[in-house]
Coordinates of C-alpha atoms in Angstrom, one line a residue:
Chain A
P22 CA 80.6 38.6 -52.8
S23 CA 77.8 39.6 -50.3
H24 CA 79.0 36.7 -48.1
S25 CA 82.3 38.3 -47.5
P26 CA 83.1 38.3 -43.8
K27 CA 85.2 41.4 -44.2
K28 CA 83.9 44.8 -43.4
L29 CA 83.7 46.6 -46.7
P30 CA 82.1 50.0 -47.3
R31 CA 78.8 50.1 -49.1
G32 CA 79.1 50.0 -52.8
F33 CA 82.5 48.6 -52.7
H34 CA 81.9 45.8 -55.1
E35 CA 80.3 48.0 -57.7
K36 CA 83.3 50.3 -57.5
A37 CA 85.8 47.5 -57.4
S38 CA 84.4 45.8 -60.5
S39 CA 84.2 49.0 -62.4
H40 CA 86.4 49.2 -65.5
K41 CA 88.3 52.1 -64.1
T42 CA 89.3 50.3 -60.8
Q43 CA 90.2 47.1 -62.6
R44 CA 92.4 49.0 -64.9
L45 CA 94.1 50.9 -62.1
V46 CA 94.8 47.6 -60.2
S47 CA 96.4 46.0 -63.2
V48 CA 98.4 49.1 -64.0
C49 CA 99.6 49.1 -60.3
Q50 CA 100.6 45.4 -60.4
M51 CA 102.5 45.9 -63.7
F52 CA 104.2 48.9 -62.3
F53 CA 105.5 47.0 -59.3
L54 CA 106.6 44.0 -61.4
D55 CA 108.4 46.3 -63.7
Y56 CA 109.9 48.2 -60.9
Y57 CA 111.3 45.2 -59.1
C58 CA 112.6 43.5 -62.2
D59 CA 114.3 46.7 -63.2
M60 CA 115.7 47.4 -59.7
F61 CA 117.1 43.9 -59.2
D62 CA 118.5 44.0 -62.7
Y63 CA 120.3 47.2 -61.9
V64 CA 121.6 46.0 -58.5
I65 CA 122.9 42.7 -60.1
S66 CA 124.5 44.4 -63.1
R67 CA 126.1 47.0 -61.0
R68 CA 127.6 44.4 -58.7
Q69 CA 128.9 42.4 -61.6
R70 CA 130.5 45.6 -63.1
T71 CA 132.1 46.5 -59.8
R72 CA 133.5 43.0 -59.3
K73 CA 135.1 43.1 -62.8
V74 CA 136.6 46.4 -62.1
L75 CA 138.0 45.3 -58.8
E76 CA 139.4 42.1 -60.4
Y77 CA 141.0 44.1 -63.1
L78 CA 142.6 46.6 -60.6
S79 CA 144.0 43.8 -58.4
Q80 CA 145.4 42.1 -61.5
Q81 CA 147.1 45.2 -62.6
K82 CA 148.5 45.7 -59.2
A83 CA 149.8 42.2 -59.0
L84 CA 151.2 41.8 -62.5
K85 CA 152.5 45.1 -63.5
H86 CA 153.2 46.8 -60.1
I87 CA 151.4 49.9 -61.2
D88 CA 151.4 52.8 -58.8
N89 CA 148.6 52.9 -56.3
D90 CA 147.7 56.5 -57.2
I91 CA 146.9 55.4 -60.8
L92 CA 144.8 52.5 -59.6
N93 CA 143.0 54.7 -57.2
S94 CA 142.2 57.3 -59.8
E95 CA 141.0 54.5 -62.1
W96 CA 138.7 53.3 -59.4
S97 CA 137.3 56.8 -58.7
G98 CA 136.8 57.2 -62.4
Y99 CA 134.7 54.1 -62.4
V100 CA 132.8 55.2 -59.2
Y101 CA 132.0 58.6 -60.8
K102 CA 130.6 56.9 -63.9
E103 CA 128.4 54.7 -61.8
H104 CA 127.3 57.7 -59.8
E105 CA 126.2 59.4 -63.0
I106 CA 124.2 56.3 -64.1
L107 CA 122.4 56.2 -60.7
R108 CA 121.5 59.9 -60.9
K109 CA 120.0 59.4 -64.3
R110 CA 117.9 56.6 -62.9
R111 CA 116.4 59.1 -60.4
L112 CA 115.6 61.5 -63.2
K113 CA 114.5 59.1 -65.8
P114 CA 110.9 59.5 -67.1
K115 CA 108.6 57.4 -65.0
H116 CA 105.3 55.7 -65.9
K117 CA 103.2 58.5 -64.6
D118 CA 104.7 60.8 -67.2
F119 CA 102.9 58.9 -69.8
E120 CA 99.5 58.5 -68.2
Chain B
M12 CA 107.4 39.7 -71.1
S13 CA 105.8 36.3 -71.4
F14 CA 106.5 35.3 -67.9
L15 CA 104.4 38.2 -66.7
Q16 CA 101.4 36.6 -68.2
N17 CA 101.8 33.6 -66.0
F18 CA 102.2 35.7 -62.9
H19 CA 99.1 35.8 -60.8
L20 CA 99.1 37.7 -57.6
S21 CA 97.0 35.7 -55.2
P22 CA 96.4 35.6 -51.5
G23 CA 98.6 32.6 -51.2
Q24 CA 101.6 34.7 -52.3
T25 CA 101.5 37.3 -49.7
I26 CA 104.9 37.8 -48.2
R27 CA 103.7 36.0 -45.0
S28 CA 100.9 36.5 -42.6
T29 CA 99.9 40.0 -41.8
R30 CA 96.5 38.4 -42.1
G31 CA 97.4 34.9 -41.4
F32 CA 98.0 33.7 -44.9
K33 CA 100.5 31.1 -45.2
W34 CA 102.5 29.3 -47.9
N35 CA 100.7 26.2 -48.7
T36 CA 103.5 24.5 -50.6
T37 CA 103.3 21.6 -48.1
A38 CA 99.6 21.2 -48.6
N39 CA 100.2 20.9 -52.3
H40 CA 102.6 18.0 -51.9
A41 CA 101.1 16.3 -48.9
D42 CA 98.8 14.1 -50.9
T43 CA 101.4 12.7 -53.2
P44 CA 103.1 9.8 -51.5
L45 CA 106.2 10.2 -53.6
S46 CA 106.7 13.8 -52.6
P47 CA 110.2 14.3 -51.5
Q48 CA 109.4 15.2 -48.0
K49 CA 112.7 14.0 -46.7
D50 CA 114.5 16.6 -48.8
R51 CA 112.7 19.4 -47.1
P52 CA 114.1 20.7 -44.0
L53 CA 111.8 21.0 -41.0
S54 CA 111.6 24.7 -41.3
N55 CA 109.5 24.2 -44.3
V56 CA 106.7 22.5 -42.5
P57 CA 103.8 24.6 -41.4
I58 CA 104.8 25.8 -38.0
N59 CA 101.4 26.0 -36.5
G60 CA 101.1 22.2 -37.0
N61 CA 97.4 22.0 -37.5
V62 CA 97.7 20.2 -40.8
E63 CA 94.0 19.2 -40.8
N64 CA 93.1 22.8 -41.3
S65 CA 95.3 23.3 -44.3
W66 CA 92.4 24.0 -46.6
S67 CA 90.2 26.0 -44.3
T68 CA 90.0 29.7 -44.5
P69 CA 93.3 31.1 -43.3
T70 CA 93.0 32.6 -39.8
K71 CA 95.4 34.4 -37.7
T72 CA 97.3 31.8 -35.9
P73 CA 100.0 32.7 -33.4
R74 CA 103.0 31.6 -35.4
Y75 CA 105.0 30.2 -32.6
A76 CA 102.2 28.8 -30.5
Q77 CA 103.4 25.3 -31.2
Q78 CA 107.1 24.8 -31.7
P79 CA 108.0 22.6 -34.7
P80 CA 109.1 19.2 -33.5
S81 CA 112.8 18.7 -33.9
G82 CA 115.0 15.7 -34.2
P83 CA 114.2 12.3 -35.7
D84 CA 111.4 11.7 -33.3
G85 CA 109.8 15.0 -34.3
L86 CA 110.0 14.2 -38.0
A87 CA 108.3 10.8 -37.4
A88 CA 105.6 12.5 -35.4
L89 CA 105.1 15.0 -38.2
Q90 CA 104.9 12.4 -40.9
E91 CA 102.4 10.5 -38.7
S92 CA 100.3 13.6 -38.3
R93 CA 100.3 13.9 -42.0
T94 CA 98.7 10.6 -42.5
H95 CA 95.8 11.7 -40.4
Q96 CA 94.8 14.5 -42.6
I97 CA 91.8 14.1 -44.9
P98 CA 92.5 15.5 -48.3
Q99 CA 89.5 17.2 -49.8
L100 CA 89.0 15.7 -53.2
G101 CA 87.6 17.7 -56.0
S102 CA 85.4 16.2 -58.7
D103 CA 88.4 15.2 -60.7
G104 CA 89.9 13.4 -57.8
N105 CA 92.6 16.1 -57.2
V106 CA 93.0 18.1 -54.1
T107 CA 91.3 21.4 -54.5
D108 CA 93.7 24.1 -53.6
F109 CA 91.9 27.4 -53.5
N110 CA 95.1 29.3 -53.3
Y111 CA 96.6 27.6 -56.3
T112 CA 99.0 29.5 -58.3
P113 CA 101.6 28.1 -60.7
S114 CA 104.5 29.4 -58.7
H115 CA 103.5 27.1 -55.8
Q116 CA 104.7 24.2 -58.0
Q117 CA 108.2 25.6 -57.9
P118 CA 110.6 24.8 -55.1
F119 CA 110.2 26.9 -52.0
L120 CA 112.9 29.5 -51.4
Q121 CA 114.4 28.9 -48.0
P122 CA 113.8 31.8 -45.7
T123 CA 116.6 31.0 -43.3
E124 CA 119.3 30.8 -45.9
G125 CA 118.4 34.0 -47.5
T126 CA 118.1 34.4 -51.2
T127 CA 121.1 35.8 -52.8
V128 CA 120.8 37.9 -55.9
T129 CA 123.8 36.9 -57.8
S130 CA 123.0 36.5 -61.5
H131 CA 120.4 37.5 -64.0
Q132 CA 119.3 33.9 -64.2
D133 CA 118.0 34.2 -60.6
L134 CA 116.2 37.3 -61.4
K135 CA 113.1 36.2 -63.3
H136 CA 112.6 33.4 -60.8
I137 CA 112.9 35.6 -57.8
V138 CA 110.6 38.2 -59.0
E139 CA 108.1 35.7 -60.2
M140 CA 108.1 33.7 -57.0
T141 CA 108.5 36.1 -54.2
L142 CA 108.2 39.7 -54.8
G143 CA 109.9 40.7 -51.6
S144 CA 111.0 37.4 -50.2
E145 CA 113.5 37.1 -47.4
G146 CA 116.9 38.2 -48.1
V147 CA 116.4 39.7 -51.6
L148 CA 115.3 43.1 -50.6
N149 CA 117.6 43.2 -47.6
Q150 CA 120.5 43.0 -50.0
A151 CA 119.1 45.3 -52.6
V152 CA 118.9 48.2 -50.2
K153 CA 122.6 48.1 -49.3
L154 CA 124.7 51.0 -50.5
P155 CA 126.6 49.9 -53.6
R156 CA 130.4 49.9 -53.1
G157 CA 131.8 53.3 -53.7
E158 CA 128.4 55.0 -54.1
N159 CA 127.6 58.4 -52.6
E160 CA 125.1 57.8 -49.8
N161 CA 123.1 60.9 -50.5
E162 CA 122.5 59.8 -54.1
W163 CA 121.4 56.4 -53.1
L164 CA 118.9 57.8 -50.6
A165 CA 117.7 60.3 -53.1
V166 CA 117.0 57.6 -55.7
H167 CA 115.0 55.7 -53.1
C168 CA 113.0 58.7 -52.0
V169 CA 111.8 59.1 -55.6
D170 CA 111.2 55.4 -55.9
F171 CA 109.1 55.2 -52.7
Y172 CA 107.2 58.3 -53.8
N173 CA 106.3 56.6 -57.0
Q174 CA 105.3 53.4 -55.3
I175 CA 103.1 55.1 -52.9
N176 CA 101.6 57.3 -55.6
M177 CA 100.8 54.1 -57.5
L178 CA 99.4 52.2 -54.5
Y179 CA 97.3 55.1 -53.2
G180 CA 96.1 55.8 -56.8
T181 CA 94.4 52.5 -57.0
I182 CA 92.3 53.1 -53.9
T183 CA 91.4 56.7 -54.5
E184 CA 87.9 55.6 -55.3
F185 CA 87.6 54.2 -51.8
C186 CA 89.4 57.0 -49.9
S187 CA 87.2 60.1 -50.3
P188 CA 86.6 63.1 -48.0
Q189 CA 83.4 61.3 -47.0
S190 CA 84.9 58.0 -46.1
C191 CA 88.0 59.5 -44.5
P192 CA 87.3 63.0 -43.4
R193 CA 90.4 63.1 -41.3
M194 CA 93.9 61.8 -42.1
I195 CA 94.1 59.1 -39.4
A196 CA 95.8 55.8 -38.8
T197 CA 93.8 53.9 -36.2
N198 CA 91.9 56.2 -33.8
E199 CA 95.1 57.0 -32.0
Y200 CA 97.0 58.8 -34.7
E201 CA 96.0 61.8 -36.7
Y202 CA 98.3 63.7 -39.1
L203 CA 97.8 67.4 -39.6
W204 CA 99.0 69.5 -42.5
A205 CA 100.4 73.0 -42.2
F206 CA 99.5 75.0 -45.3
Q207 CA 101.8 77.9 -44.6
K208 CA 105.1 78.1 -42.8
G209 CA 104.6 79.3 -39.2
Q210 CA 100.8 78.6 -39.2
P211 CA 99.4 75.9 -37.0
P212 CA 98.8 72.6 -38.8
V213 CA 95.1 71.8 -39.4
A214 CA 93.1 68.6 -39.7
V215 CA 92.3 67.7 -43.4
S216 CA 90.7 64.8 -45.1
A217 CA 92.9 61.8 -46.0
P218 CA 92.8 62.5 -49.8
K219 CA 93.6 66.1 -49.2
Y220 CA 96.5 65.2 -47.0
V221 CA 97.9 62.8 -49.6
E222 CA 97.4 65.3 -52.3
C223 CA 99.3 68.0 -50.3
L224 CA 102.0 65.6 -49.4
M225 CA 102.6 64.4 -52.9
R226 CA 102.8 68.0 -54.2
W227 CA 105.2 68.8 -51.4
C228 CA 107.4 65.9 -52.4
Q229 CA 107.3 66.9 -56.0
D230 CA 108.3 70.4 -55.1
Q231 CA 111.3 69.1 -53.3
F232 CA 112.3 66.8 -56.2
D233 CA 112.1 69.8 -58.5
D234 CA 114.3 71.9 -56.3
E235 CA 117.8 71.8 -57.7
T236 CA 119.3 72.9 -54.4
I237 CA 117.9 69.8 -52.7
F238 CA 117.7 67.1 -55.4
P239 CA 120.3 68.2 -57.9
A240 CA 119.7 67.0 -61.5
K241 CA 122.8 68.2 -63.1
T242 CA 125.8 65.9 -62.9
S243 CA 127.8 68.7 -61.2
G244 CA 125.0 69.4 -58.7
Q245 CA 125.7 68.8 -55.0
F246 CA 123.4 67.8 -52.3
P247 CA 122.9 70.2 -49.4
S248 CA 125.1 69.3 -46.4
N249 CA 122.1 68.4 -44.2
F250 CA 120.4 66.5 -47.0
I251 CA 119.7 63.3 -45.0
S252 CA 118.7 64.7 -41.6
K253 CA 116.7 67.6 -43.0
Y254 CA 115.1 66.3 -46.2
V255 CA 115.3 62.5 -46.5
V256 CA 114.1 61.7 -43.0
Q257 CA 111.3 64.2 -43.2
M258 CA 110.1 62.9 -46.5
L259 CA 110.2 59.3 -45.5
R260 CA 108.4 60.1 -42.2
R261 CA 105.6 61.7 -44.1
L262 CA 105.4 59.1 -46.9
F263 CA 105.1 56.5 -44.2
R264 CA 101.8 58.0 -43.1
V265 CA 100.2 57.1 -46.4
Y266 CA 101.2 53.4 -45.8
A267 CA 99.8 53.8 -42.3
H268 CA 96.5 55.1 -43.5
M269 CA 96.2 52.4 -46.2
Y270 CA 97.0 49.6 -43.8
C271 CA 94.8 50.8 -41.0
H272 CA 91.8 52.0 -43.0
H273 CA 91.8 50.4 -46.5
F274 CA 93.4 47.0 -46.0
N275 CA 90.2 45.1 -46.5
E276 CA 89.7 46.9 -49.8
I277 CA 93.3 46.2 -50.8
L278 CA 92.8 42.5 -50.0
E279 CA 89.7 42.4 -52.2
L280 CA 91.5 44.1 -55.0
N281 CA 94.3 41.6 -54.5
L282 CA 97.0 44.2 -54.0
Q283 CA 98.2 43.0 -50.6
T284 CA 101.3 41.5 -52.2
V285 CA 102.5 44.7 -53.7
L286 CA 101.5 46.8 -50.6
N287 CA 103.4 44.4 -48.3
T288 CA 106.4 44.2 -50.6
S289 CA 106.6 48.0 -51.0
F290 CA 106.2 48.6 -47.3
R291 CA 108.7 45.9 -46.4
H292 CA 111.2 47.4 -48.8
F293 CA 110.5 50.8 -47.3
C294 CA 111.1 49.5 -43.8
L295 CA 114.3 47.7 -44.7
F296 CA 115.6 50.7 -46.4
A297 CA 114.9 53.0 -43.4
Q298 CA 116.5 50.4 -41.1
E299 CA 119.6 50.0 -43.2
F300 CA 120.4 53.7 -43.0
G301 CA 118.9 54.4 -39.6
L302 CA 116.5 56.9 -41.0
L303 CA 113.3 56.4 -38.9
K304 CA 112.9 56.0 -35.2
P305 CA 110.4 53.5 -33.7
A306 CA 108.2 56.4 -32.8
D307 CA 107.9 57.3 -36.4
F308 CA 106.3 53.9 -37.1
G309 CA 103.5 54.7 -34.6
P310 CA 100.5 52.7 -35.6
L311 CA 102.4 50.1 -37.6
L312 CA 105.2 49.4 -35.2
E313 CA 104.1 45.9 -34.6
L314 CA 103.9 45.1 -38.3
V315 CA 107.3 46.7 -38.8
I316 CA 108.8 44.5 -36.2
E317 CA 107.2 41.4 -37.7
L318 CA 108.4 42.3 -41.2
R319 CA 111.9 43.0 -39.9
D320 CA 112.3 39.8 -37.9
R321 CA 111.4 37.4 -40.5

């Protein structure tokens, strides 16, 4: 480590190899993996849900000639539900609450 | 969960060269004569072209100093240049790849085509391979169809707050009032903190600044009139211009300080992948909704442009 060409502050390696730092680093890496898995999962699921709803609405329109107002209100009902889910994501307990 | 155990963050996996790291997928395959080189488009070839140096310490190379050869002639020239390289053989006869990680064995995601997040099947692969690869984050920041823009921005404010908290938390040992007596990013930028409304902002140490900033963010999140928690709660009318922009502008400064004054430590701790990913996500998000001006990126403007243009 002493051959490192990078400019590191004195005592860096002692601190870096300490149990506490090592633990923080792995917690941080896990946090990000977890976050991005969860975030992509959400984005993908949401797109799939939306696609299904749009497919359903256009089918309804084509087959049964349902009134546009009804379809629009069904769509806004769906959007409202998604909105609630997203708001819950913002408020959900995070990692830091358990540390 | 099991795939997480195979996941090693290593310098070879950085989301491209802020420090000259490069993907060495090509280097891994170059020594096997059967490697399907013809299947790989030219864009996959190391652009700097100095194949002989593939195993040397990565250095900052101007990425477009040497244009990749194009056309059939170019391909021939490239394959010829490959035959000149001297693979460094390890004791077991294999090429020693110091940046080896299992994910390098997997096919390279094409930057130009953009990776589309379409199904859950892709998910594990994408996260494993390229936390923050091209195209993935660009799509993920887009406002979902029918969603309220304020809510989408609010969720991201909380997310970036948490990310920065986590990143800065890992280097608190190295960012003390002694090491960083002032909240600066390079010598050109210093950020001051106003403790009371109407009082002039004062110079504080970096950890103090971050502490104040994080508490300020938390206070905003807890304020029902700004970040409503109830389903019926509404955002204030000037939510984006007054609250979101200001918060992102301030959160950015923590990235700036970490990049400008702790990047070597972050490299040593092997956290550059997460830092780059987080910051790139932040920039793409700010860009998507036109939240930050170039001036807000002050010391990191160059890095921001590089991240954006890839």
